[in-house]
């Protein structure tokens, strides 16, 4: 059993959580229908009235929101309250199209920071801790979220922001930081730099790290844990929903608890929009149950995950989500099975290959052919034919286990996979030509 | 003394083999012996060259290359010469992965390259049985 920031709610029974959600959703849909014209129009179009929503079991009747809606409604179209009630704006660094600009009332900031506080306590944070926040500060939610959470817990907070690694390390050592918050790639970089400077993993006072805002693998977790001598935890969130802390990892380190008292989660089939039973792999959809200023309803994240209600050793009762396995935009359907390029990448890294690969799909006699070309490193090459073939077979087996469908694997020499503008072309789908 | 063989992973695509051989020619490397193993998807080009270090350098730029020790045994010009060698190896439980024949030079005569799982042991047996085999220095 672990420590909790808000024990009553974090360990509440399923019935208690459902009761909270049912009460909040009725109020929230009424609030949104009355205040957000954009969403009211969507509801009217679908013929759904606020009275039709009597609890979370009715959520599936509501229309989805997506990134396209955010662009359409930019900047004020999805605002749920008067601007004078808002106290903060955060924004994504989105490079394509318009940025997401999210608004917060003080209530929204408080609930967001509480979620981050839960994450910090879950990794062992107390008033005694020194929390070094090297996520970027500013419009990006990373710095602000963990900073606020750290305050709520009462930790001594070092608002470092990102970059300037020499200074990060000097503060880390001189002020004895115990919890590190940053992107996993920056944590790995700090670890490497410490080693280069001659420090051993035990020389720092860090005990835990909260790493998010980008995809990372289990292998990366192991290597960060080793190089920094800490436990590394994942955190999930998105600006549209609030920021980091929508879900966070506990001591079990095998999935992130979603803060279900604030965020209602669904998993849908990205093709049809149909809600899938729990335990299915699909696209995550969130509904903010009690946010005032930017109340997203059924927001499609495009992240592909699996949810689990298996009892967790930490004592928390909130549902757990896996790390996102990919983006729904990248999903391929091969012989009726959903396949994500990121799953293929995971297998390759685990089996000791570089993530340089190319998927080639075709349709022959009405059946999909599925081949993966994998670039081989010199040390993997043997002058004996059967050894190379055995390597291909082993990869095929590992792919079948991960994907639930068996590809043909072909090893190819390095740098043979076509690149366009420096980026490898991952998927060649000839099937489209036949359709 | 075993000799070194260079193996190159070649994609089964038109022109790939030509590219490799051309690169060696342009760098003044003499291919003393070679064999190609072919599957549907890829080929492995195995060579003994006049300058293995340089071959490795020239080819490793954009392909996969590795170096393995093999033994090259002189073949007498009489029936059963090859069998004699294979029999010695078999009796010692040494596995032959593959083999190929070549003429080292007019003066040196015919040789067979054996890729075995225990090179040191195989070489020792050849020496003990008075079988002549090539040394790296014989070739360069
Ligand atoms: Zn847990």
Coordinates of C-alpha atoms and ligand atoms in Angstrom, one line a residue:
Chain A
X1 CA 0.0 0.0 0.0
X2 CA 1.3 3.4 -0.9
X3 CA 0.8 7.0 0.0
X4 CA -2.0 9.1 -1.3
X5 CA -2.5 12.8 -1.7
X6 CA -6.3 12.4 -1.5
X7 CA -6.8 8.9 0.0
X8 CA -10.7 9.0 0.1
X9 CA -11.0 9.7 -3.6
X10 CA -7.9 7.8 -4.8
X11 CA -9.1 4.6 -3.1
X12 CA -12.8 5.1 -3.4
X13 CA -14.9 2.1 -4.4
X14 CA -16.1 1.7 -8.0
X15 CA -19.7 2.5 -6.9
X16 CA -18.5 5.7 -5.2
X17 CA -16.6 6.8 -8.3
X18 CA -19.5 6.1 -10.5
X19 CA -21.8 8.1 -8.3
X20 CA -19.4 11.1 -8.4
X21 CA -19.1 10.8 -12.2
X22 CA -22.9 10.5 -12.7
X23 CA -23.5 13.6 -10.7
X24 CA -20.8 15.6 -12.4
X25 CA -21.7 14.6 -16.0
X26 CA -25.3 15.7 -15.7
X27 CA -24.2 19.1 -14.4
X28 CA -21.4 19.4 -16.9
X29 CA -23.5 18.7 -20.0
X30 CA -26.0 21.3 -18.8
X31 CA -23.2 23.8 -18.3
X32 CA -21.7 23.1 -21.7
X33 CA -25.1 23.2 -23.5
X34 CA -25.9 26.5 -22.0
X35 CA -22.5 28.2 -22.4
X36 CA -20.7 26.6 -25.4
X37 CA -22.6 27.4 -28.6
X38 CA -20.2 25.3 -30.7
X39 CA -21.0 22.2 -28.7
X40 CA -24.7 23.0 -28.4
X41 CA -24.9 23.1 -32.2
X42 CA -23.2 19.7 -32.4
X43 CA -25.7 18.3 -29.8
X44 CA -28.7 19.8 -31.6
X45 CA -27.5 18.4 -34.9
X46 CA -27.4 14.9 -33.3
X47 CA -30.7 15.5 -31.6
X48 CA -29.3 15.1 -28.0
X49 CA -30.7 17.3 -25.2
X50 CA -29.0 17.8 -21.8
X51 CA -32.0 15.9 -20.2
X52 CA -31.0 12.8 -22.2
X53 CA -27.8 12.6 -20.2
X54 CA -28.7 11.0 -16.9
X55 CA -25.4 9.5 -16.1
X56 CA -22.1 8.3 -17.6
X57 CA -23.9 5.4 -19.3
X58 CA -25.5 8.0 -21.6
X59 CA -22.2 9.6 -22.6
X60 CA -22.1 7.5 -25.8
X61 CA -25.0 9.5 -27.1
X62 CA -23.0 12.7 -27.2
X63 CA -21.0 14.0 -30.2
X64 CA -17.2 13.7 -30.3
X65 CA -14.8 16.6 -30.3
X66 CA -11.5 16.4 -32.2
X67 CA -8.5 18.5 -33.0
X68 CA -10.4 19.7 -36.1
X69 CA -13.1 21.2 -33.8
X70 CA -10.4 23.0 -31.8
X71 CA -9.0 24.6 -35.0
X72 CA -12.5 25.5 -36.2
X73 CA -13.5 27.0 -32.9
X74 CA -10.1 28.8 -32.3
X75 CA -9.7 30.8 -30.1
X76 CA -12.8 31.3 -28.0
X77 CA -15.4 29.0 -29.6
X78 CA -15.1 26.3 -26.9
X79 CA -14.9 28.6 -24.0
X80 CA -17.3 27.5 -21.2
X81 CA -17.3 30.7 -19.1
X82 CA -16.8 34.4 -19.4
X83 CA -13.2 35.4 -20.1
X84 CA -13.2 37.5 -16.9
X85 CA -13.6 34.3 -14.9
X86 CA -10.4 32.8 -16.5
X87 CA -7.0 33.2 -14.9
X88 CA -4.7 31.3 -17.2
X89 CA -3.9 30.3 -20.7
X90 CA -1.7 27.3 -21.7
X91 CA -0.9 26.2 -25.2
X92 CA 0.6 23.4 -27.2
X93 CA 3.8 23.8 -29.2
X94 CA 1.9 22.4 -32.2
X95 CA 3.9 22.9 -35.3
X96 CA 1.1 22.1 -37.7
X97 CA -1.9 24.3 -38.1
X98 CA -3.1 26.4 -35.2
X99 CA -2.0 25.8 -31.7
X100 CA -4.4 24.5 -29.1
X101 CA -5.1 27.4 -26.7
X102 CA -6.7 26.2 -23.4
X103 CA -8.3 28.4 -20.8
X104 CA -8.5 27.8 -17.0
X105 CA -10.4 29.3 -14.2
X106 CA -8.9 29.1 -10.7
X107 CA -11.0 26.0 -10.1
X108 CA -9.6 24.4 -13.2
X109 CA -6.0 25.2 -12.1
X110 CA -6.6 23.8 -8.7
X111 CA -8.0 20.5 -9.9
X112 CA -5.2 20.1 -12.4
X113 CA -2.5 20.8 -9.8
X114 CA -4.2 18.3 -7.5
X115 CA -3.9 15.7 -10.1
X116 CA -0.2 16.5 -10.4
X117 CA 0.1 16.4 -6.6
X118 CA -1.4 12.9 -6.7
X119 CA 1.3 11.9 -9.2
X120 CA 4.1 13.3 -7.0
X121 CA 2.8 11.6 -3.8
X122 CA 2.4 8.3 -5.7
X123 CA 6.1 8.3 -6.4
X124 CA 6.9 8.9 -2.8
X125 CA 6.8 12.7 -2.6
X126 CA 6.2 14.4 0.8
X127 CA 6.9 17.8 2.3
X128 CA 10.5 16.7 2.8
X129 CA 11.2 16.4 -0.9
X130 CA 13.0 18.7 -3.2
X131 CA 11.4 18.6 -6.6
X132 CA 13.4 19.8 -9.6
X133 CA 11.1 20.7 -12.4
X134 CA 12.9 20.9 -15.7
X135 CA 10.0 20.7 -18.0
X136 CA 9.6 23.9 -20.0
X137 CA 7.9 26.7 -18.2
X138 CA 5.6 29.1 -20.1
X139 CA 2.8 28.2 -22.4
X140 CA 3.7 24.5 -22.2
X141 CA 1.7 22.7 -19.5
X142 CA 4.6 20.5 -18.4
X143 CA 6.4 23.1 -16.2
X144 CA 3.3 24.7 -14.8
X145 CA 1.5 21.4 -14.0
X146 CA 4.3 19.8 -12.0
X147 CA 5.3 23.1 -10.4
X148 CA 1.7 23.6 -9.1
X149 CA 1.5 19.9 -8.0
X150 CA 4.8 20.2 -6.1
X151 CA 3.4 23.3 -4.3
X152 CA 0.2 21.5 -3.4
X153 CA 2.2 18.6 -1.8
X154 CA 4.4 21.2 0.0
X155 CA 7.7 20.1 -1.6
X156 CA 10.6 22.5 -2.0
X157 CA 10.2 23.4 -5.7
X158 CA 13.1 24.2 -8.0
X159 CA 11.5 25.9 -11.0
X160 CA 14.5 25.2 -13.4
X161 CA 12.6 25.0 -16.7
X162 CA 14.4 23.1 -19.5
X163 CA 17.9 23.3 -20.8
X164 CA 21.2 24.6 -19.4
X165 CA 22.3 21.1 -18.2
X166 CA 25.3 22.3 -16.3
X167 CA 23.2 24.5 -14.1
X168 CA 20.6 21.7 -13.7
X169 CA 23.3 19.4 -12.5
X170 CA 24.8 22.0 -10.2
X171 CA 21.4 22.7 -8.5
X172 CA 20.7 18.9 -8.4
X173 CA 23.9 18.3 -6.5
X174 CA 24.1 21.4 -4.3
X175 CA 20.4 21.6 -3.3
X176 CA 20.0 17.8 -3.2
X177 CA 17.0 17.3 -5.4
X178 CA 15.1 14.1 -4.6
X179 CA 12.5 14.1 -7.4
X180 CA 13.2 15.0 -11.0
X181 CA 10.4 16.0 -13.4
X182 CA 11.3 16.3 -17.1
X183 CA 10.9 14.5 -20.5
X184 CA 12.4 11.0 -20.5
X185 CA 14.9 11.9 -23.2
X186 CA 16.2 14.8 -21.1
X187 CA 16.4 12.5 -18.0
X188 CA 18.5 10.1 -20.1
X189 CA 20.7 13.0 -21.2
X190 CA 21.2 14.2 -17.6
X191 CA 22.2 10.7 -16.7
X192 CA 24.8 10.5 -19.5
X193 CA 26.2 14.0 -18.6
X194 CA 26.5 13.0 -15.0
X195 CA 28.5 9.9 -16.0
X196 CA 30.7 12.0 -18.3
X197 CA 31.4 14.3 -15.4
X198 CA 32.6 11.3 -13.4
X199 CA 29.6 11.0 -11.1
X200 CA 28.3 7.5 -10.1
X201 CA 24.5 6.8 -10.0
X202 CA 24.7 6.9 -6.2
X203 CA 26.3 10.3 -6.0
X204 CA 23.0 12.2 -6.4
X205 CA 20.1 12.3 -3.9
X206 CA 17.4 11.6 -6.4
X207 CA 15.0 8.8 -5.6
X208 CA 12.3 9.2 -8.3
X209 CA 11.6 10.8 -11.6
X210 CA 8.3 11.7 -13.2
X211 CA 8.8 11.6 -17.0
X212 CA 6.3 12.4 -19.7
X213 CA 5.3 14.6 -22.7
X214 CA 6.8 12.2 -25.2
X215 CA 6.7 8.4 -25.9
X216 CA 9.3 6.3 -24.2
X217 CA 9.9 2.5 -23.9
X218 CA 10.4 0.1 -21.1
X219 CA 14.0 -0.3 -22.1
X220 CA 14.5 3.5 -21.7
X221 CA 13.0 3.3 -18.3
X222 CA 15.5 0.6 -17.3
X223 CA 18.4 2.6 -18.6
X224 CA 17.3 5.9 -16.9
X225 CA 16.7 4.0 -13.6
X226 CA 20.2 2.6 -13.8
X227 CA 22.1 5.8 -14.9
X228 CA 20.4 8.0 -12.3
X229 CA 19.9 5.4 -9.5
X230 CA 16.2 6.2 -9.3
X231 CA 12.7 4.8 -9.9
X232 CA 11.3 6.3 -13.2
X233 CA 7.5 6.9 -13.5
X234 CA 5.4 7.8 -16.4
X235 CA 2.8 10.6 -16.5
X236 CA 0.2 11.3 -19.1
X237 CA -1.9 14.3 -20.1
X238 CA -2.8 16.7 -22.8
X239 CA -3.4 20.4 -22.9
X240 CA -6.9 20.0 -24.3
X241 CA -7.9 18.0 -21.1
X242 CA -5.8 20.0 -18.7
X243 CA -2.1 19.0 -18.9
X244 CA 0.1 16.4 -17.3
X245 CA -1.6 14.4 -14.5
X246 CA -4.7 13.2 -16.4
X247 CA -3.1 9.8 -15.6
X248 CA 0.0 8.9 -13.6
X249 CA 2.0 5.9 -12.6
X250 CA 2.1 4.4 -9.1
X251 CA 4.7 2.2 -7.4
X252 CA 3.5 -0.8 -9.5
X253 CA 5.1 0.8 -12.6
X254 CA 2.7 -1.0 -14.9
X255 CA 0.2 1.5 -16.2
X256 CA -1.2 4.9 -15.3
X257 CA -4.2 5.5 -13.1
X258 CA -6.6 7.9 -14.7
X259 CA -8.1 10.5 -12.4
X260 CA -11.6 9.2 -13.0
X261 CA -13.2 11.7 -10.6
X262 CA -12.3 14.4 -13.0
X263 CA -11.9 12.7 -16.4
X264 CA -14.3 10.1 -17.8
X265 CA -12.5 7.8 -20.2
X266 CA -13.8 5.7 -23.1
X267 CA -12.0 3.5 -25.6
X268 CA -13.4 3.6 -29.1
X269 CA -12.8 2.0 -32.4
X270 CA -11.0 4.8 -34.3
X271 CA -12.7 3.8 -37.6
X272 CA -16.3 3.6 -36.5
X273 CA -16.4 5.6 -33.3
X274 CA -18.1 2.7 -31.5
X275 CA -17.3 2.4 -27.8
X276 CA -15.3 -0.8 -27.2
X277 CA -15.6 -3.0 -24.1
X278 CA -13.0 -2.5 -21.4
X279 CA -9.7 -4.3 -22.1
X280 CA -9.9 -3.6 -25.9
X281 CA -7.3 -1.7 -27.7
X282 CA -8.6 1.5 -29.2
X283 CA -8.5 5.3 -29.2
X284 CA -8.8 7.1 -25.8
X285 CA -11.6 9.6 -25.5
X286 CA -11.8 11.9 -22.5
X287 CA -14.6 13.9 -21.0
X288 CA -13.7 16.6 -18.5
X289 CA -16.3 16.1 -15.8
X290 CA -15.9 19.3 -13.9
X291 CA -13.7 21.8 -15.8
X292 CA -15.3 25.2 -16.2
X293 CA -13.4 27.2 -18.8
X294 CA -12.4 24.6 -21.4
X295 CA -14.8 21.7 -20.8
X296 CA -13.9 19.1 -23.4
X297 CA -16.7 16.5 -24.0
X298 CA -15.7 13.2 -25.6
X299 CA -12.4 14.6 -26.9
X300 CA -10.7 12.2 -29.2
X301 CA -7.0 12.0 -28.2
X302 CA -5.9 9.9 -31.2
X303 CA -3.8 7.9 -28.6
X304 CA -4.2 4.2 -28.8
X305 CA -4.3 2.4 -25.4
X306 CA -5.8 -0.5 -23.4
X307 CA -7.6 0.1 -20.1
X308 CA -7.4 -2.3 -17.2
X309 CA -9.5 -2.5 -14.0
X310 CA -7.3 -5.2 -12.5
X311 CA -6.7 -4.6 -8.8
X312 CA -3.6 -2.6 -8.3
X313 CA -1.0 -3.3 -5.6
X314 CA -0.9 0.4 -4.7
X315 CA -4.5 0.4 -3.4
X316 CA -5.7 2.9 -5.9
X317 CA -9.0 2.0 -7.5
X318 CA -8.9 4.2 -10.6
X319 CA -8.7 2.5 -13.9
X320 CA -5.2 2.2 -15.5
X321 CA -4.2 2.9 -19.0
X322 CA -1.2 1.5 -20.8
X323 CA 1.4 3.8 -22.4
X324 CA 0.0 5.0 -25.7
X325 CA 0.9 2.3 -28.2
X326 CA 0.6 4.6 -31.2
X327 CA -1.6 7.3 -32.8
X328 CA -4.9 6.4 -34.5
X329 CA -3.7 8.2 -37.6
X330 CA -0.9 5.7 -38.0
X331 CA -3.2 2.6 -37.5
X332 CA -3.1 0.0 -40.3
X333 CA -5.7 -2.6 -40.7
X334 CA -4.2 -5.8 -41.9
X335 CA -6.3 -8.9 -42.4
X336 CA -8.8 -7.3 -40.1
X337 CA -6.3 -6.7 -37.3
X338 CA -5.3 -3.2 -36.0
X339 CA -1.5 -2.8 -36.3
X340 CA 0.5 0.2 -35.1
X341 CA 3.9 0.9 -36.4
X342 CA 5.0 1.8 -32.9
X343 CA 4.3 -1.9 -31.9
X344 CA 6.7 -3.0 -34.6
X345 CA 9.3 -0.5 -33.3
X346 CA 8.9 -1.9 -29.8
X347 CA 9.6 -5.5 -31.0
X348 CA 12.7 -4.4 -33.0
X349 CA 14.2 -2.5 -30.0
X350 CA 13.5 -5.4 -27.7
X351 CA 15.2 -7.9 -30.1
X352 CA 18.2 -5.7 -30.5
X353 CA 17.6 -4.2 -33.9
X354 CA 17.6 -0.5 -34.9
X355 CA 14.1 0.9 -35.5
X356 CA 14.8 1.2 -39.2
X357 CA 12.1 -0.7 -40.9
X358 CA 9.5 -0.6 -43.6
X359 CA 6.1 -2.2 -43.9
X360 CA 5.0 -3.3 -47.3
X361 CA 1.4 -4.3 -47.8
X362 CA -0.3 -5.7 -50.8
X363 CA -3.4 -7.7 -51.6
X364 CA -3.0 -10.9 -53.6
X365 CA -6.1 -13.1 -54.2
X366 CA -8.2 -11.0 -51.9
X367 CA -5.8 -11.6 -49.0
X368 CA -3.4 -9.0 -47.5
X369 CA 0.3 -9.7 -47.7
X370 CA 2.3 -8.2 -44.9
X371 CA 6.1 -7.9 -45.1
X372 CA 8.5 -6.0 -42.9
X373 CA 11.9 -5.1 -44.0
X374 CA 14.4 -4.6 -41.2
X375 CA 17.8 -3.0 -41.5
X376 CA 20.5 -5.2 -40.0
X377 CA 23.5 -4.0 -38.1
X378 CA 27.0 -5.5 -39.0
X379 CA 27.2 -7.5 -35.7
X380 CA 23.9 -9.2 -36.5
X381 CA 25.1 -10.5 -39.9
X382 CA 26.4 -14.0 -40.3
X383 CA 28.2 -15.6 -43.3
X384 CA 26.0 -18.7 -42.7
X385 CA 22.7 -18.5 -44.5
X386 CA 20.7 -20.5 -42.0
X387 CA 21.7 -18.3 -39.1
X388 CA 20.3 -15.2 -40.9
X389 CA 17.1 -17.1 -41.7
X390 CA 16.8 -18.1 -38.1
X391 CA 17.0 -14.5 -37.1
X392 CA 14.2 -13.6 -39.5
X393 CA 12.1 -16.5 -38.1
X394 CA 12.7 -15.3 -34.5
X395 CA 11.6 -11.7 -35.4
X396 CA 8.5 -13.1 -37.2
X397 CA 7.6 -15.0 -34.1
X398 CA 8.1 -12.0 -31.8
X399 CA 6.0 -9.8 -34.2
X400 CA 3.2 -12.4 -34.2
X401 CA 3.1 -12.4 -30.5
X402 CA 3.0 -8.6 -30.3
X403 CA 0.6 -7.9 -33.2
X404 CA -1.6 -11.0 -33.2
X405 CA -0.8 -11.4 -36.9
X406 CA 2.2 -12.9 -38.6
X407 CA 4.3 -10.8 -41.0
X408 CA 7.1 -12.0 -43.2
X409 CA 10.3 -10.4 -42.0
X410 CA 13.2 -9.7 -44.4
X411 CA 16.5 -8.5 -43.2
X412 CA 18.2 -6.0 -45.4
X413 CA 21.5 -4.2 -45.4
X414 CA 21.7 -0.8 -43.6
X415 CA 20.6 2.3 -45.4
X416 CA 18.6 0.4 -48.0
X417 CA 15.2 1.6 -46.7
X418 CA 14.0 4.5 -48.8
X419 CA 14.1 7.9 -47.1
X420 CA 12.2 10.9 -48.2
X421 CA 13.6 14.2 -46.9
X422 CA 15.8 12.3 -44.4
X423 CA 12.8 10.5 -42.8
X424 CA 12.4 6.8 -43.5
X425 CA 9.2 5.9 -45.4
X426 CA 7.6 3.5 -42.9
X427 CA 4.6 2.2 -44.8
X428 CA 4.1 1.3 -48.5
X429 CA 0.6 0.2 -49.0
X430 CA 0.0 -1.2 -52.5
X431 CA -3.5 -2.3 -51.5
X432 CA -4.9 1.2 -52.2
X433 CA -4.1 0.7 -55.8
X434 CA -6.4 -2.3 -56.1
X435 CA -9.4 -1.0 -54.2
Chain B
X1 CA 47.1 -21.2 -39.6
X2 CA 43.6 -20.3 -40.7
X3 CA 42.9 -17.6 -43.3
X4 CA 40.4 -14.8 -43.2
X5 CA 37.3 -14.6 -45.4
X6 CA 35.2 -11.6 -45.9
X7 CA 31.4 -12.0 -46.2
X8 CA 29.1 -9.4 -47.6
X9 CA 25.3 -9.3 -47.2
X10 CA 23.8 -8.5 -50.6
X11 CA 20.2 -7.7 -51.2
X12 CA 18.7 -9.8 -54.0
X13 CA 18.3 -6.9 -56.3
X14 CA 19.6 -6.4 -59.7
X15 CA 23.0 -4.6 -59.8
X16 CA 23.8 -5.1 -56.1
X17 CA 26.4 -7.7 -56.7
X18 CA 28.0 -5.7 -59.6
X19 CA 28.2 -2.7 -57.3
X20 CA 30.2 -4.6 -54.7
X21 CA 32.6 -6.2 -57.2
X22 CA 33.1 -2.9 -59.0
X23 CA 34.0 -1.2 -55.7
X24 CA 36.8 -3.7 -55.1
X25 CA 38.1 -3.4 -58.7
X26 CA 38.3 0.4 -58.4
X27 CA 40.3 0.0 -55.2
X28 CA 42.8 -2.4 -56.7
X29 CA 41.7 -5.3 -54.6
X30 CA 42.2 -8.8 -56.1
X31 CA 39.6 -11.4 -55.4
X32 CA 41.5 -14.6 -54.8
X33 CA 38.5 -16.8 -54.2
X34 CA 34.7 -16.4 -53.9
X35 CA 31.4 -18.1 -53.6
X36 CA 27.8 -16.9 -53.4
X37 CA 25.1 -18.4 -51.3
X38 CA 21.7 -17.4 -52.5
X39 CA 18.2 -17.4 -51.0
X40 CA 15.0 -15.9 -52.3
X41 CA 15.6 -12.7 -50.4
X42 CA 19.3 -12.2 -49.9
X43 CA 22.7 -13.4 -51.0
X44 CA 25.9 -13.8 -49.1
X45 CA 29.1 -13.1 -51.1
X46 CA 32.1 -14.8 -49.5
X47 CA 35.5 -13.8 -50.6
X48 CA 39.2 -14.2 -49.9
X49 CA 40.9 -11.1 -51.2
X50 CA 44.4 -9.7 -51.6
X51 CA 43.7 -7.0 -48.9
X52 CA 41.0 -7.9 -46.4
X53 CA 41.5 -4.8 -44.3
X54 CA 41.0 -2.6 -47.3
X55 CA 38.1 -4.6 -48.5
X56 CA 36.4 -4.2 -45.2
X57 CA 37.0 -0.5 -45.3
X58 CA 35.7 -0.1 -48.9
X59 CA 32.6 -2.1 -48.4
X60 CA 31.5 -1.3 -44.9
X61 CA 30.6 2.2 -46.0
X62 CA 27.2 1.1 -47.2
X63 CA 26.8 -2.6 -46.6
X64 CA 27.1 -5.3 -43.9
X65 CA 30.4 -7.0 -43.9
X66 CA 32.0 -9.5 -41.5
X67 CA 35.2 -11.4 -41.2
X68 CA 35.5 -15.1 -40.4
X69 CA 38.3 -17.5 -40.1
X70 CA 38.2 -20.4 -42.5
X71 CA 40.7 -23.1 -43.5
X72 CA 41.9 -23.5 -47.1
X73 CA 43.3 -27.0 -47.7
X74 CA 45.4 -28.0 -50.7
X75 CA 43.7 -30.7 -52.9
X76 CA 45.8 -33.4 -54.3
X77 CA 45.0 -34.3 -57.9
X78 CA 43.7 -37.8 -57.2
X79 CA 40.3 -39.5 -56.5
X80 CA 39.3 -39.3 -52.9
X81 CA 41.4 -36.2 -52.1
X82 CA 38.3 -34.2 -50.9
X83 CA 36.8 -37.2 -49.1
X84 CA 40.0 -37.6 -47.1
X85 CA 39.7 -34.1 -45.6
X86 CA 36.0 -34.4 -45.0
X87 CA 36.5 -37.7 -43.3
X88 CA 39.1 -36.3 -40.9
X89 CA 36.7 -33.5 -39.9
X90 CA 33.7 -35.8 -39.6
X91 CA 35.6 -38.2 -37.3
X92 CA 36.5 -35.3 -35.1
X93 CA 32.8 -34.2 -35.0
X94 CA 33.6 -30.9 -36.7
X95 CA 30.7 -29.5 -38.6
X96 CA 31.2 -28.1 -42.1
X97 CA 28.9 -25.1 -42.6
X98 CA 29.9 -24.8 -46.3
X99 CA 32.9 -25.2 -48.6
X100 CA 34.0 -24.0 -52.0
X101 CA 37.0 -24.7 -54.3
X102 CA 39.4 -22.3 -55.9
X103 CA 42.8 -22.0 -57.5
X104 CA 45.1 -19.9 -55.5
X105 CA 47.6 -19.4 -58.3
X106 CA 49.2 -21.6 -60.9
X107 CA 52.1 -22.3 -58.6
X108 CA 50.0 -23.0 -55.5
X109 CA 47.4 -25.2 -57.2
X110 CA 43.8 -26.1 -56.2
X111 CA 42.4 -25.5 -52.7
X112 CA 39.1 -26.0 -50.9
X113 CA 37.9 -23.5 -48.4
X114 CA 36.1 -25.0 -45.4
X115 CA 33.9 -23.0 -43.0
X116 CA 33.7 -25.1 -39.9
X117 CA 32.4 -24.6 -36.4
X118 CA 35.8 -25.2 -34.7
X119 CA 38.5 -23.6 -36.9
X120 CA 41.4 -24.1 -34.5
X121 CA 40.7 -27.8 -34.1
X122 CA 40.3 -28.4 -37.8
X123 CA 43.5 -26.6 -38.6
X124 CA 45.3 -28.7 -36.0
X125 CA 44.0 -31.9 -37.5
X126 CA 45.1 -30.8 -41.0
X127 CA 48.6 -30.1 -39.7
X128 CA 48.8 -33.4 -37.9
X129 CA 47.7 -35.3 -41.0
X130 CA 50.2 -33.6 -43.1
X131 CA 47.6 -31.8 -45.2
X132 CA 48.9 -28.5 -46.6
X133 CA 46.8 -25.4 -46.0
X134 CA 47.1 -21.8 -46.8
X135 CA 48.2 -19.0 -44.5
X136 CA 47.2 -15.4 -44.8
X137 CA 50.7 -14.5 -45.9
X138 CA 50.6 -16.9 -48.8
X139 CA 47.9 -14.8 -50.3
X140 CA 49.0 -11.2 -49.9
Ligands
LIG1 ZN1 -1.5 1.5 -8.7

